[in-house]
Coordinates of C-alpha atoms in Angstrom, one line a residue:
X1 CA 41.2 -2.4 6.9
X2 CA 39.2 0.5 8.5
X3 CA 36.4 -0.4 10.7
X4 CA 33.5 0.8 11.7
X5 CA 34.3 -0.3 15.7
X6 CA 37.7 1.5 15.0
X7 CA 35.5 5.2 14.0
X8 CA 33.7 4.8 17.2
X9 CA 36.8 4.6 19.2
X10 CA 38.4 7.1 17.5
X11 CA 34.9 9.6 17.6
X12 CA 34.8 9.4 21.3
X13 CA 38.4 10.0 21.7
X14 CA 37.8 12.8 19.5
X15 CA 35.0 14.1 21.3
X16 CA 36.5 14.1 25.2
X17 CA 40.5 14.5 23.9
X18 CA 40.5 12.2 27.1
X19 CA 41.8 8.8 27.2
X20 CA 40.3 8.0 30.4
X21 CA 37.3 9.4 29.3
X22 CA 36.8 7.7 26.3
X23 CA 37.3 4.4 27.5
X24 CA 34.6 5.0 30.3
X25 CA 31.9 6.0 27.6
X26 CA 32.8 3.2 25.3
X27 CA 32.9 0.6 28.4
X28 CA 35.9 -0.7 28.0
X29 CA 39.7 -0.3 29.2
X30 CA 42.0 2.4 28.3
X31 CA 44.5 -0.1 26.5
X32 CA 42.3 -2.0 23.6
X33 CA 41.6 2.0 23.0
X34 CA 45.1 3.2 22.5
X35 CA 45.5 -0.2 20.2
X36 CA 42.5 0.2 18.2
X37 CA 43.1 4.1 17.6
X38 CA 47.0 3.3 16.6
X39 CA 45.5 0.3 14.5
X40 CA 43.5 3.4 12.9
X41 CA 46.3 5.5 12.4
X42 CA 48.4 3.3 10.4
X43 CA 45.8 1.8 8.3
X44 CA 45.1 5.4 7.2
X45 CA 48.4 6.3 7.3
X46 CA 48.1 9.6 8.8
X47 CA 48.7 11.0 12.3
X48 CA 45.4 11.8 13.8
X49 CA 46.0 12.8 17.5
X50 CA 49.3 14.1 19.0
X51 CA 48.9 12.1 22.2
X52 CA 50.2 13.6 25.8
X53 CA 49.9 11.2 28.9
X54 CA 46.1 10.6 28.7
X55 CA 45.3 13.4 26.8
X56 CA 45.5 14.4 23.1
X57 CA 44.8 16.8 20.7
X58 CA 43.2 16.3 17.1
X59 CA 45.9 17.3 14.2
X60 CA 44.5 19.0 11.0
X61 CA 44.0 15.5 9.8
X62 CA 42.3 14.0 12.8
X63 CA 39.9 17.2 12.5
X64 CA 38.9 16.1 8.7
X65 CA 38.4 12.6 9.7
X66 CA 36.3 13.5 12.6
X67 CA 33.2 15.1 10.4
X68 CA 33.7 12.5 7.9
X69 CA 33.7 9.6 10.6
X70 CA 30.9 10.9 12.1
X71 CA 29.0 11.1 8.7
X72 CA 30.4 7.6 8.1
X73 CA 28.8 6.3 11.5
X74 CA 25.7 8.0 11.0
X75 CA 25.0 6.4 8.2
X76 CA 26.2 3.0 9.1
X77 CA 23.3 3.1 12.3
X78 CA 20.9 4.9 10.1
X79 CA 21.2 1.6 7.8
X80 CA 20.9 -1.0 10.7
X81 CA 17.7 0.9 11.7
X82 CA 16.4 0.5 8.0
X83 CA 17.0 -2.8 7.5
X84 CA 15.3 -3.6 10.9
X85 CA 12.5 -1.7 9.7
X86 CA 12.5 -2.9 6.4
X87 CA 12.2 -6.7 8.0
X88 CA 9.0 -5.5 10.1
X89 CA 7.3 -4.1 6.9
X90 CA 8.1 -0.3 8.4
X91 CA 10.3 0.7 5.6
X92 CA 10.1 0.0 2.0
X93 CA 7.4 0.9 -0.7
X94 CA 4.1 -0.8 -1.2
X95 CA 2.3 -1.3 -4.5
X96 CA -1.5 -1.4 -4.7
X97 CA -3.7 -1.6 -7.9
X98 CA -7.6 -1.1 -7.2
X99 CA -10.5 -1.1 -9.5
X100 CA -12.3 2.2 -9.3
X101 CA -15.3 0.9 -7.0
X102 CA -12.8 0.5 -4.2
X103 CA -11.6 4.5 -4.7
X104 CA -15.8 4.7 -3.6
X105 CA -15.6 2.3 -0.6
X106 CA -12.5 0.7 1.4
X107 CA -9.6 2.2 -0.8
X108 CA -10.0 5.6 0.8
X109 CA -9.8 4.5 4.7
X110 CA -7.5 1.7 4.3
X111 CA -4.7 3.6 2.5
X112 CA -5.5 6.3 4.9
X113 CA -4.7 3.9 8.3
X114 CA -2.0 2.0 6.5
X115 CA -0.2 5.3 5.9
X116 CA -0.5 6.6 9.5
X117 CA 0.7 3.4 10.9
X118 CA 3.7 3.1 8.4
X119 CA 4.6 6.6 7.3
X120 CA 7.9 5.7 6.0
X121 CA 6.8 3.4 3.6
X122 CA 5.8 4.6 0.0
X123 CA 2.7 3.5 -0.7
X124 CA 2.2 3.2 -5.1
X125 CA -1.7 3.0 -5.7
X126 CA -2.5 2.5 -9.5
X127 CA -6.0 1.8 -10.8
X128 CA -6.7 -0.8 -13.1
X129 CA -9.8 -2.4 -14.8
X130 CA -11.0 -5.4 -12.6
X131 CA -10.4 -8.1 -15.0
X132 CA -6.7 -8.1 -15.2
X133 CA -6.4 -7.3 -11.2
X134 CA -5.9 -11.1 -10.6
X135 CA -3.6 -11.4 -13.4
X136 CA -1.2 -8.3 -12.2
X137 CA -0.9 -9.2 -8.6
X138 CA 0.4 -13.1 -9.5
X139 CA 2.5 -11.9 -11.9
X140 CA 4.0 -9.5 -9.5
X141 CA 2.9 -6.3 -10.7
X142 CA 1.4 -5.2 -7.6
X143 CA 1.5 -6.6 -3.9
X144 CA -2.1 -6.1 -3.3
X145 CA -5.1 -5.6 -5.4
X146 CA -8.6 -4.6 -4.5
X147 CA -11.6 -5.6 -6.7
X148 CA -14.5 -7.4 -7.5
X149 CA -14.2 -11.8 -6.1
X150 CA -12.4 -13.4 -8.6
X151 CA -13.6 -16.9 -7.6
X152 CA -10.5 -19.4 -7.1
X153 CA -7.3 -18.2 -8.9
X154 CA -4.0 -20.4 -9.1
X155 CA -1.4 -18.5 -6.7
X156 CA -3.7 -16.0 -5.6
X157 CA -4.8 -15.7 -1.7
X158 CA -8.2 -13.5 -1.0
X159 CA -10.1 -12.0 1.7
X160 CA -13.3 -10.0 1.7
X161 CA -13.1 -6.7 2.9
X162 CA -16.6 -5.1 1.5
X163 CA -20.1 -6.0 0.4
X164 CA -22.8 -4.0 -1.0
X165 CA -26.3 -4.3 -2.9
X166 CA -26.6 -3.3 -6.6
X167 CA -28.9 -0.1 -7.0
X168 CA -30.5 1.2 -10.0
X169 CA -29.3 4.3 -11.5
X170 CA -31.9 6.3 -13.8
X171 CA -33.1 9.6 -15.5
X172 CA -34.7 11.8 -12.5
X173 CA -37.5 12.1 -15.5
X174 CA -37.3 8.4 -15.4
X175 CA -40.8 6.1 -15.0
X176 CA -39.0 4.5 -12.5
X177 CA -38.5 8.0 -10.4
X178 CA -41.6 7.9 -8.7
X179 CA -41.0 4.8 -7.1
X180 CA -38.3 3.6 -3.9
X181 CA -38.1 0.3 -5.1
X182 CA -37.4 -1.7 -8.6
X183 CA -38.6 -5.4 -9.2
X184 CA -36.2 -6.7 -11.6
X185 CA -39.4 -8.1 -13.4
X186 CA -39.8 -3.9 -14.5
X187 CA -36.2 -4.2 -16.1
X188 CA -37.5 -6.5 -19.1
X189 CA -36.7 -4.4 -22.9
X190 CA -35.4 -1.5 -20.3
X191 CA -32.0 -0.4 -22.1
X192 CA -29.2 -1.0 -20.1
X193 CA -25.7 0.8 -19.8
X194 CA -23.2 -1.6 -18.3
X195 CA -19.5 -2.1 -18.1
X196 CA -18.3 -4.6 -20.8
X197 CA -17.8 -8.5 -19.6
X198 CA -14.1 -8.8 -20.3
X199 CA -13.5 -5.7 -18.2
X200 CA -15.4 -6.3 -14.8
X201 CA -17.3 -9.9 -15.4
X202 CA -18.4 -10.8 -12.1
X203 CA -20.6 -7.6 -12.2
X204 CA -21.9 -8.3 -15.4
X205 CA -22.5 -11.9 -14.2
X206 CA -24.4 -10.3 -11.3
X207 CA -26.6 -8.2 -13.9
X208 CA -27.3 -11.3 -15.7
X209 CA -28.3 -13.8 -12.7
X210 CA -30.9 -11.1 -10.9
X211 CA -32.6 -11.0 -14.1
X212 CA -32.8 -14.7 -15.5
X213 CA -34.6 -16.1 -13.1
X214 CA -37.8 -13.8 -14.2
X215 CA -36.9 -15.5 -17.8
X216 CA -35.3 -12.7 -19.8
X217 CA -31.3 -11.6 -20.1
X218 CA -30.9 -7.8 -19.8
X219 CA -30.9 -5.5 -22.6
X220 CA -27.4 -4.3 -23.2
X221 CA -27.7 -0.7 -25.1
X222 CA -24.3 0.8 -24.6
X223 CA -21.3 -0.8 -23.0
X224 CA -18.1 1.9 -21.6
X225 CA -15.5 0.9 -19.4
X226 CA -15.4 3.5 -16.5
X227 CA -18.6 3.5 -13.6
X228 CA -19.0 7.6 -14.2
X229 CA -18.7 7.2 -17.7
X230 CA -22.0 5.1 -17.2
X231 CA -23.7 7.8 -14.5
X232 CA -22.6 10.5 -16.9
X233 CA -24.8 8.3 -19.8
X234 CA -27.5 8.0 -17.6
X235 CA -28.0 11.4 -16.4
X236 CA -28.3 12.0 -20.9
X237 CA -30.8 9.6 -20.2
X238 CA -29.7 7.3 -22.5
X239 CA -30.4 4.5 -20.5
X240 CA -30.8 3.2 -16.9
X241 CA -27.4 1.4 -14.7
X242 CA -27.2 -1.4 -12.4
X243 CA -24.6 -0.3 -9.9
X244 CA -23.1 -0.9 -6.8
X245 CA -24.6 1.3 -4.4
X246 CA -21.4 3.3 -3.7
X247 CA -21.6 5.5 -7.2
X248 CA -24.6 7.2 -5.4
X249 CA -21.7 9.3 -4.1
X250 CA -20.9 10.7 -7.6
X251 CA -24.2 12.8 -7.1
X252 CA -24.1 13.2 -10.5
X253 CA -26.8 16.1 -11.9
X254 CA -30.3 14.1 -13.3
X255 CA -29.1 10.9 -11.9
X256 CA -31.4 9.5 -8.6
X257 CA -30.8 6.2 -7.0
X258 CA -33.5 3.8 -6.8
X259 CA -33.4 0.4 -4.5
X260 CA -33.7 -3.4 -6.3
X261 CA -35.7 -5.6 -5.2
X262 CA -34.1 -8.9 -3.2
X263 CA -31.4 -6.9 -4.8
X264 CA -28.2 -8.7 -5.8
X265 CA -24.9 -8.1 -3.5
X266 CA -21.6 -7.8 -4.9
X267 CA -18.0 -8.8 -3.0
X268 CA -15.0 -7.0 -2.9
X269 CA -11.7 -8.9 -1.8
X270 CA -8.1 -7.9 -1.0
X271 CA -6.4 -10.1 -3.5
X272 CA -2.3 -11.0 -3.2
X273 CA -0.2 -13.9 -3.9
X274 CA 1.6 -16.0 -1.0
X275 CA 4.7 -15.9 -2.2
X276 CA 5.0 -12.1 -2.2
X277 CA 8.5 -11.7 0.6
X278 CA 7.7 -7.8 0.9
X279 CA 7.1 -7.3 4.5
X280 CA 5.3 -4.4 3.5
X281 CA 2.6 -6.9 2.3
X282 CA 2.1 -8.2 5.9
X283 CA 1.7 -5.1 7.7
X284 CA -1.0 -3.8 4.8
X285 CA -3.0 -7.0 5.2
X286 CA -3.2 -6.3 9.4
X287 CA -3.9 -3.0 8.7
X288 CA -6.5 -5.0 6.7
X289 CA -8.1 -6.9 9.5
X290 CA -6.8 -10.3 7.4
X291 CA -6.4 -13.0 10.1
X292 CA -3.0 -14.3 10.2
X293 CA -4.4 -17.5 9.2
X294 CA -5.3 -16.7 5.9
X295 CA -2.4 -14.6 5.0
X296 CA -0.1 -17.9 4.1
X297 CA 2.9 -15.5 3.3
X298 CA 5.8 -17.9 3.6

């Protein structure tokens, strides 16, 4: 059976049409040469060098199996150094789902120095709503997932990786214009546009606990899934947004950003699950500033 140890011999035999020669550059002696080229020969069945003293000569055939050999090698090594890559999370393809507040915060920059430091890996981003994040990653769907703390989730491992204040967004012709900073007090009867609990509920939950303790539950006029949907209401001024201070980027037209008081923060965490074996996942969560520590990938 044809091996790859046999093509080497037989490529550098090839290559110097020297015995000698050959022997020196594969480091070894002339005669395991000679045997492991004849070996070659008649496992192929076919003459491949017309052999004089130390020298030979490549036939037609031995020309043919040259370029193909050589192929053959190539892509023997090529697939030793991907494997080795593969095993140090260099090589392979990476799947991230993100909520659409991370595209405004850590997404960008992360993915950015994850890429640079691992170029030949392909990188899958995919955003989803926040509340099935947590669900996706343990089920495998993604390696990683950025979004809003999920509190403690069977087979999920997190880290934060980003925290910001809530802001208020309103009407530039809103009351609330003329001044720099909201009591949530002033939000009592004020008609609210938020995302929907069963799609991002720990920011609804946030909504909900700045304004209980002044004893009223915030007035809910319109609920839509999407963060500019809500800036896009807004600037209609049909209502005013509490949202993480990052969708001031949007600088959406009639829309101004206005500071809570004691405003409430909200968490972002990298979310995976431990048993994930895709080195990938390992270099992504250095890239992530995640101590070792907390990784627990088996």
């Amino acid at each position: 059976m044809v091996d790859i140890r046999q093509m080497r011999y037989f490529i550098a035999l090839a290559e110097t049409l020297h015995f000698g020669r050959a022997a020196d550059r594969l480091n070894i002696t002339q005669p395991p040469l000679s045997r492991q080229v004849g070996a070659l020969e008649r496992e192929l069945g076919v003459k491949l060098l017309e052999r004089h003293s130390r020298r030979a000569v490549l036939t037609a055939a031995g020309q043919q199996f040259l370029e193909d050999a050589r192929s053959v090698v190539s892509s023997f090594d090529q697939a030793c150094r991907n494997v080795r890559l593969a095993d140090r999370g260099e090589l392979g393809e990476l799947s991230i789902g993100f909520m659409m507040h991370a595209a405004h915060t850590v997404l960008p920059g992360l993915a950015k120095r994850y890429m640079a430091a691992f170029p030949l890996v392909e990188v899958k981003l995919r955003e989803v709503i926040p509340s099935s994040l947590s669900g996706d990653v343990v089920a495998g769907r993604f390696d990683a997932g950025i979004t809003f703390s999920p509190g403690p989730v069977r087979g999920l491992a997190t880290y934060p990786v980003h925290r910001e204040n809530l802001c208020l967004a309103i009407h530039r012709e809103h009351e609330f214009a003329a001044h720099d900073v909201i009591g949530a007090a002033a939000l009592e009867g004020q008609p609210l546009i938020a995302t929907p609990v069963d799609v991002a509920p720990t920011l609804r939950q946030a909504i909900s606990d700045y304004c209980r303790p002044y004893g009223f539950e915030p007035t809910i006029r319109l609920e839509t899934q999407l963060q500019q949907t809500i800036i896009s209401l807004v600037g209609e001024n049909l209502g005013i947004a509490l949202v993480p201070q990052s969708m001031a980027k949007l600088q959406t037209r009639d829309v101004v950003f206005r500071a809570l008081e004691d405003a409430p923060a909200i968490e972002q965490v990298i979310a995976w699950r431990p048993q994930n074996l895709n080195p990938a996942l390992r270099a992504f969560l250095t890239v992530a500033e995640v101590p070792k520590a907390t990784m627990q990938l088996d």
